[in-house]
mmCIF file of C-alpha atoms in Angstrom:
data_model
loop_
_atom_site.group_PDB
_atom_site.id
_atom_site.type_symbol
_atom_site.label_atom_id
_atom_site.label_comp_id
_atom_site.label_asym_id
_atom_site.label_seq_id
_atom_site.Cartn_x
_atom_site.Cartn_y
_atom_site.Cartn_z
ATOM 1 C CA UNK A 1 38.844 -2.492 80.330
ATOM 2 C CA UNK A 2 41.291 -0.001 78.887
ATOM 3 C CA UNK A 3 43.679 0.274 81.822
ATOM 4 C CA UNK A 4 46.256 -1.888 83.570
ATOM 5 C CA UNK A 5 44.626 -4.356 85.925
ATOM 6 C CA UNK A 6 46.149 -6.192 88.862
ATOM 7 C CA UNK A 7 44.897 -9.107 90.912
ATOM 8 C CA UNK A 8 44.339 -9.615 93.720
ATOM 9 C CA UNK A 9 43.786 -6.113 95.045
ATOM 10 C CA UNK A 10 44.700 -7.296 98.535
ATOM 11 C CA UNK A 11 46.675 -10.317 99.672
ATOM 12 C CA UNK A 12 47.271 -11.328 103.265
ATOM 13 C CA UNK A 13 49.691 -14.166 103.847
ATOM 14 C CA UNK A 14 51.807 -15.653 106.583
ATOM 15 C CA UNK A 15 55.548 -15.390 106.898
ATOM 16 C CA UNK A 16 57.250 -18.116 104.888
ATOM 17 C CA UNK A 17 54.433 -18.616 102.386
ATOM 18 C CA UNK A 18 54.601 -18.261 98.603
ATOM 19 C CA UNK A 19 52.550 -15.624 96.757
ATOM 20 C CA UNK A 20 51.825 -14.751 93.154
ATOM 21 C CA UNK A 21 50.691 -11.337 91.987
ATOM 22 C CA UNK A 22 49.222 -10.872 88.518
ATOM 23 C CA UNK A 23 49.329 -7.952 86.106
ATOM 24 C CA UNK A 24 47.312 -7.502 82.909
ATOM 25 C CA UNK A 25 48.834 -4.662 80.877
ATOM 26 C CA UNK A 26 47.096 -2.428 78.391
ATOM 27 C CA UNK A 27 46.533 -4.355 75.189
ATOM 28 C CA UNK A 28 49.367 -3.807 72.708
ATOM 29 C CA UNK A 29 51.808 -2.412 75.231
ATOM 30 C CA UNK A 30 55.189 -4.034 74.692
ATOM 31 C CA UNK A 31 56.845 -2.998 77.941
ATOM 32 C CA UNK A 32 55.766 -4.030 81.439
ATOM 33 C CA UNK A 33 57.208 -2.853 84.742
ATOM 34 C CA UNK A 34 56.915 -3.908 88.368
ATOM 35 C CA UNK A 35 57.452 -1.463 91.213
ATOM 36 C CA UNK A 36 57.072 -1.740 94.972
ATOM 37 C CA UNK A 37 55.793 1.082 97.174
ATOM 38 C CA UNK A 38 56.321 1.033 100.904
ATOM 39 C CA UNK A 39 54.462 3.339 103.267
ATOM 40 C CA UNK A 40 55.613 6.939 102.992
ATOM 41 C CA UNK A 41 57.858 6.310 100.011
ATOM 42 C CA UNK A 42 57.662 6.584 96.266
ATOM 43 C CA UNK A 43 57.470 3.529 94.014
ATOM 44 C CA UNK A 44 60.730 1.597 93.739
ATOM 45 C CA UNK A 45 61.642 -0.216 90.520
ATOM 46 C CA UNK A 46 61.817 -4.010 90.600
ATOM 47 C CA UNK A 47 61.904 -5.390 87.050
ATOM 48 C CA UNK A 48 61.107 -4.435 83.460
ATOM 49 C CA UNK A 49 60.048 -6.648 80.557
ATOM 50 C CA UNK A 50 60.307 -5.832 76.882
ATOM 51 C CA UNK A 51 58.166 -8.495 75.246
ATOM 52 C CA UNK A 52 58.730 -11.835 76.959
ATOM 53 C CA UNK A 53 62.204 -11.177 78.280
ATOM 54 C CA UNK A 54 63.332 -9.356 81.386
ATOM 55 C CA UNK A 55 65.304 -6.398 80.044
ATOM 56 C CA UNK A 56 66.299 -5.137 83.497
ATOM 57 C CA UNK A 57 65.861 -7.027 86.779
ATOM 58 C CA UNK A 58 68.299 -4.937 88.762
ATOM 59 C CA UNK A 59 65.653 -3.860 91.251
ATOM 60 C CA UNK A 60 64.700 -7.309 92.506
ATOM 61 C CA UNK A 61 65.834 -7.283 96.145
ATOM 62 C CA UNK A 62 66.965 -10.920 96.332
ATOM 63 C CA UNK A 63 66.440 -14.351 94.802
ATOM 64 C CA UNK A 64 63.121 -14.843 96.599
ATOM 65 C CA UNK A 65 61.603 -12.529 94.010
ATOM 66 C CA UNK A 66 60.984 -13.673 90.454
ATOM 67 C CA UNK A 67 58.754 -12.480 87.627
ATOM 68 C CA UNK A 68 57.654 -13.956 84.317
ATOM 69 C CA UNK A 69 55.856 -12.787 81.203
ATOM 70 C CA UNK A 70 55.697 -15.958 79.093
ATOM 71 C CA UNK A 71 53.553 -14.703 76.210
ATOM 72 C CA UNK A 72 54.535 -11.057 76.240
ATOM 73 C CA UNK A 73 51.296 -9.896 77.811
ATOM 74 C CA UNK A 74 50.243 -10.930 81.329
ATOM 75 C CA UNK A 75 52.979 -10.982 83.954
ATOM 76 C CA UNK A 76 53.222 -12.708 87.319
ATOM 77 C CA UNK A 77 55.422 -11.567 90.170
ATOM 78 C CA UNK A 78 56.331 -14.458 92.447
ATOM 79 C CA UNK A 79 57.635 -14.129 95.977
ATOM 80 C CA UNK A 80 58.946 -17.175 97.813
ATOM 81 C CA UNK A 81 59.316 -17.548 101.581
ATOM 82 C CA UNK A 82 57.663 -14.212 102.248
ATOM 83 C CA UNK A 83 59.000 -12.019 105.040
ATOM 84 C CA UNK A 84 57.273 -9.253 106.990
ATOM 85 C CA UNK A 85 59.500 -6.734 105.216
ATOM 86 C CA UNK A 86 57.916 -7.709 101.885
ATOM 87 C CA UNK A 87 54.685 -6.009 102.976
ATOM 88 C CA UNK A 88 54.032 -3.184 100.502
ATOM 89 C CA UNK A 89 51.894 -2.173 97.560
ATOM 90 C CA UNK A 90 53.135 -3.859 94.389
ATOM 91 C CA UNK A 91 52.495 -1.745 91.304
ATOM 92 C CA UNK A 92 52.496 -2.782 87.695
ATOM 93 C CA UNK A 93 52.835 -0.398 84.765
ATOM 94 C CA UNK A 94 52.879 -0.820 81.020
ATOM 95 C CA UNK A 95 53.981 1.305 78.097
ATOM 96 C CA UNK A 96 54.235 1.175 74.349
ATOM 97 C CA UNK A 97 57.971 0.865 73.816
ATOM 98 C CA UNK A 98 59.659 3.638 75.839
ATOM 99 C CA UNK A 99 56.785 6.057 76.104
ATOM 100 C CA UNK A 100 54.961 7.072 79.272
ATOM 101 C CA UNK A 101 54.078 4.364 81.748
ATOM 102 C CA UNK A 102 50.477 3.688 82.756
ATOM 103 C CA UNK A 103 50.027 2.300 86.231
ATOM 104 C CA UNK A 104 47.581 -0.211 87.619
ATOM 105 C CA UNK A 105 45.802 0.052 90.986
ATOM 106 C CA UNK A 106 48.342 -2.129 92.756
ATOM 107 C CA UNK A 107 48.210 -5.192 94.988
ATOM 108 C CA UNK A 108 48.515 -4.533 98.706
ATOM 109 C CA UNK A 109 50.533 -7.407 100.190
ATOM 110 C CA UNK A 110 50.513 -7.922 103.944
ATOM 111 C CA UNK A 111 52.788 -10.557 105.448
ATOM 112 C CA UNK A 112 51.822 -11.480 108.993
ATOM 113 C CA UNK B 1 72.917 6.041 90.790
ATOM 114 C CA UNK B 2 69.996 8.292 90.091
ATOM 115 C CA UNK B 3 68.074 9.843 92.927
ATOM 116 C CA UNK B 4 65.132 12.212 93.145
ATOM 117 C CA UNK B 5 64.457 14.598 96.019
ATOM 118 C CA UNK B 6 61.118 16.148 96.815
ATOM 119 C CA UNK B 7 61.639 18.795 99.436
ATOM 120 C CA UNK B 8 58.261 18.918 101.130
ATOM 121 C CA UNK B 9 56.520 15.793 102.341
ATOM 122 C CA UNK B 10 53.338 17.565 103.444
ATOM 123 C CA UNK B 11 51.883 20.809 102.108
ATOM 124 C CA UNK B 12 48.656 22.414 103.277
ATOM 125 C CA UNK B 13 47.121 25.239 101.250
ATOM 126 C CA UNK B 14 43.858 27.112 101.133
ATOM 127 C CA UNK B 15 41.828 27.122 97.942
ATOM 128 C CA UNK B 16 43.036 29.680 95.375
ATOM 129 C CA UNK B 17 46.555 29.712 96.814
ATOM 130 C CA UNK B 18 49.464 29.163 94.450
ATOM 131 C CA UNK B 19 51.368 25.909 94.518
ATOM 132 C CA UNK B 20 54.985 25.062 93.871
ATOM 133 C CA UNK B 21 56.383 21.623 94.651
ATOM 134 C CA UNK B 22 60.112 21.177 94.396
ATOM 135 C CA UNK B 23 61.864 18.299 92.650
ATOM 136 C CA UNK B 24 65.588 17.832 92.161
ATOM 137 C CA UNK B 25 67.365 14.902 90.568
ATOM 138 C CA UNK B 26 70.954 13.749 90.654
ATOM 139 C CA UNK B 27 71.680 12.473 87.153
ATOM 140 C CA UNK B 28 73.840 14.663 84.923
ATOM 141 C CA UNK B 29 73.013 13.290 81.495
ATOM 142 C CA UNK B 30 69.927 13.414 79.308
ATOM 143 C CA UNK B 31 66.786 12.800 81.323
ATOM 144 C CA UNK B 32 63.069 12.398 80.853
ATOM 145 C CA UNK B 33 61.052 13.935 83.678
ATOM 146 C CA UNK B 34 57.574 13.217 84.962
ATOM 147 C CA UNK B 35 55.068 14.276 87.564
ATOM 148 C CA UNK B 36 52.525 11.677 88.620
ATOM 149 C CA UNK B 37 49.521 12.268 90.879
ATOM 150 C CA UNK B 38 47.641 9.844 93.088
ATOM 151 C CA UNK B 39 44.201 11.015 94.196
ATOM 152 C CA UNK B 40 42.717 9.390 97.315
ATOM 153 C CA UNK B 41 41.679 5.829 96.510
ATOM 154 C CA UNK B 42 42.940 5.993 92.941
ATOM 155 C CA UNK B 43 46.023 4.781 91.128
ATOM 156 C CA UNK B 44 48.970 6.789 89.864
ATOM 157 C CA UNK B 45 48.180 9.000 86.892
ATOM 158 C CA UNK B 46 50.503 11.015 84.692
ATOM 159 C CA UNK B 47 50.175 14.756 85.256
ATOM 160 C CA UNK B 48 52.816 15.932 82.808
ATOM 161 C CA UNK B 49 56.091 14.928 81.229
ATOM 162 C CA UNK B 50 59.207 16.454 79.719
ATOM 163 C CA UNK B 51 61.247 14.659 77.066
ATOM 164 C CA UNK B 52 62.812 17.518 75.108
ATOM 165 C CA UNK B 53 62.061 20.958 73.647
ATOM 166 C CA UNK B 54 60.356 23.772 75.526
ATOM 167 C CA UNK B 55 61.407 23.443 79.173
ATOM 168 C CA UNK B 56 58.061 24.822 80.350
ATOM 169 C CA UNK B 57 55.624 21.936 80.164
ATOM 170 C CA UNK B 58 51.882 22.212 80.566
ATOM 171 C CA UNK B 59 49.885 19.286 81.869
ATOM 172 C CA UNK B 60 46.341 18.451 82.803
ATOM 173 C CA UNK B 61 44.153 20.379 85.245
ATOM 174 C CA UNK B 62 46.137 23.618 84.947
ATOM 175 C CA UNK B 63 49.440 22.209 86.197
ATOM 176 C CA UNK B 64 52.775 23.127 84.671
ATOM 177 C CA UNK B 65 56.403 22.324 85.378
ATOM 178 C CA UNK B 66 59.670 23.939 84.417
ATOM 179 C CA UNK B 67 62.813 22.003 83.633
ATOM 180 C CA UNK B 68 65.922 23.932 84.668
ATOM 181 C CA UNK B 69 68.883 21.870 83.556
ATOM 182 C CA UNK B 70 71.491 23.952 85.392
ATOM 183 C CA UNK B 71 69.665 23.390 88.666
ATOM 184 C CA UNK B 72 68.726 19.742 88.006
ATOM 185 C CA UNK B 73 65.189 20.737 88.891
ATOM 186 C CA UNK B 74 61.674 20.074 87.607
ATOM 187 C CA UNK B 75 59.346 21.986 89.905
ATOM 188 C CA UNK B 76 55.570 21.629 89.637
ATOM 189 C CA UNK B 77 53.362 24.720 89.748
ATOM 190 C CA UNK B 78 49.730 25.687 89.705
ATOM 191 C CA UNK B 79 48.594 29.311 90.039
ATOM 192 C CA UNK B 80 45.393 28.595 91.961
ATOM 193 C CA UNK B 81 44.698 25.265 93.644
ATOM 194 C CA UNK B 82 41.293 23.714 94.175
ATOM 195 C CA UNK B 83 40.035 21.380 96.880
ATOM 196 C CA UNK B 84 40.008 18.602 94.248
ATOM 197 C CA UNK B 85 43.806 18.910 93.916
ATOM 198 C CA UNK B 86 44.174 17.188 97.285
ATOM 199 C CA UNK B 87 46.397 14.221 96.416
ATOM 200 C CA UNK B 88 49.915 12.864 96.610
ATOM 201 C CA UNK B 89 52.334 14.082 93.952
ATOM 202 C CA UNK B 90 55.390 12.174 92.782
ATOM 203 C CA UNK B 91 58.279 13.425 90.697
ATOM 204 C CA UNK B 92 60.043 10.771 88.613
ATOM 205 C CA UNK B 93 63.092 10.615 86.393
ATOM 206 C CA UNK B 94 64.111 8.267 83.628
ATOM 207 C CA UNK B 95 67.604 8.417 82.199
ATOM 208 C CA UNK B 96 68.454 6.533 79.045
ATOM 209 C CA UNK B 97 71.672 5.138 80.444
ATOM 210 C CA UNK B 98 69.666 3.400 83.160
ATOM 211 C CA UNK B 99 67.081 1.982 80.780
ATOM 212 C CA UNK B 100 63.400 2.638 80.955
ATOM 213 C CA UNK B 101 62.864 2.384 84.677
ATOM 214 C CA UNK B 102 61.488 5.354 86.566
ATOM 215 C CA UNK B 103 63.168 6.605 89.718
ATOM 216 C CA UNK B 104 60.618 8.274 91.989
ATOM 217 C CA UNK B 105 60.867 10.820 94.726
ATOM 218 C CA UNK B 106 59.266 10.109 98.101
ATOM 219 C CA UNK B 107 56.157 12.085 97.214
ATOM 220 C CA UNK B 108 54.464 15.231 98.513
ATOM 221 C CA UNK B 109 51.049 15.014 100.135
ATOM 222 C CA UNK B 110 49.026 18.101 99.275
ATOM 223 C CA UNK B 111 45.950 18.987 101.267
ATOM 224 C CA UNK B 112 43.811 21.851 100.031
ATOM 225 C CA UNK B 113 41.447 23.347 102.585
ATOM 226 C CA UNK B 114 38.099 24.536 101.262
#
């Protein structure tokens, strides 16, 4: 497909569990972004990769959150010891260098 | 820190009415400005963007936005809305000093009555 894809589309987990969310960016896009969107709010920046390295992780709320992009393409957002407050839609976006960002459909995470 | 304010959280219009959604941002330096739209059941899509040049920007589906630097505003307009414009609209700002991340407003839900 031509767009950004994210898996799974929905994830339900229990408090304290570990989850991984995957993002496949548009082919050739060098930059990849993770955002989180809570109900009634706009997307909130988490982390940004340029190639394989995290260029800006200032939005990660705490050390339970971690993201990787080992080969400069697919990225995984990892959340340890999930809490009910982590429930949100996690959005991934990609761009070619600093141009406009293209968003994926998101992963809806529910922590029970 | 940057912040973006969208003044109306819910707007209800009849078809053919004119639309203006307000957006103000807090950053005083050079900014890139965006409007994204999210139609029901779909993901965020870019409606229009401003990087530099003519402050009146035209986007898809008849939308336009005007960047007024002195007012720190980037309001979205459409002269005549259609039922298919029912969606949530987000204003976003990117400032070079803060890297490439986008800072979003809280969004405005537009419902167009047919």
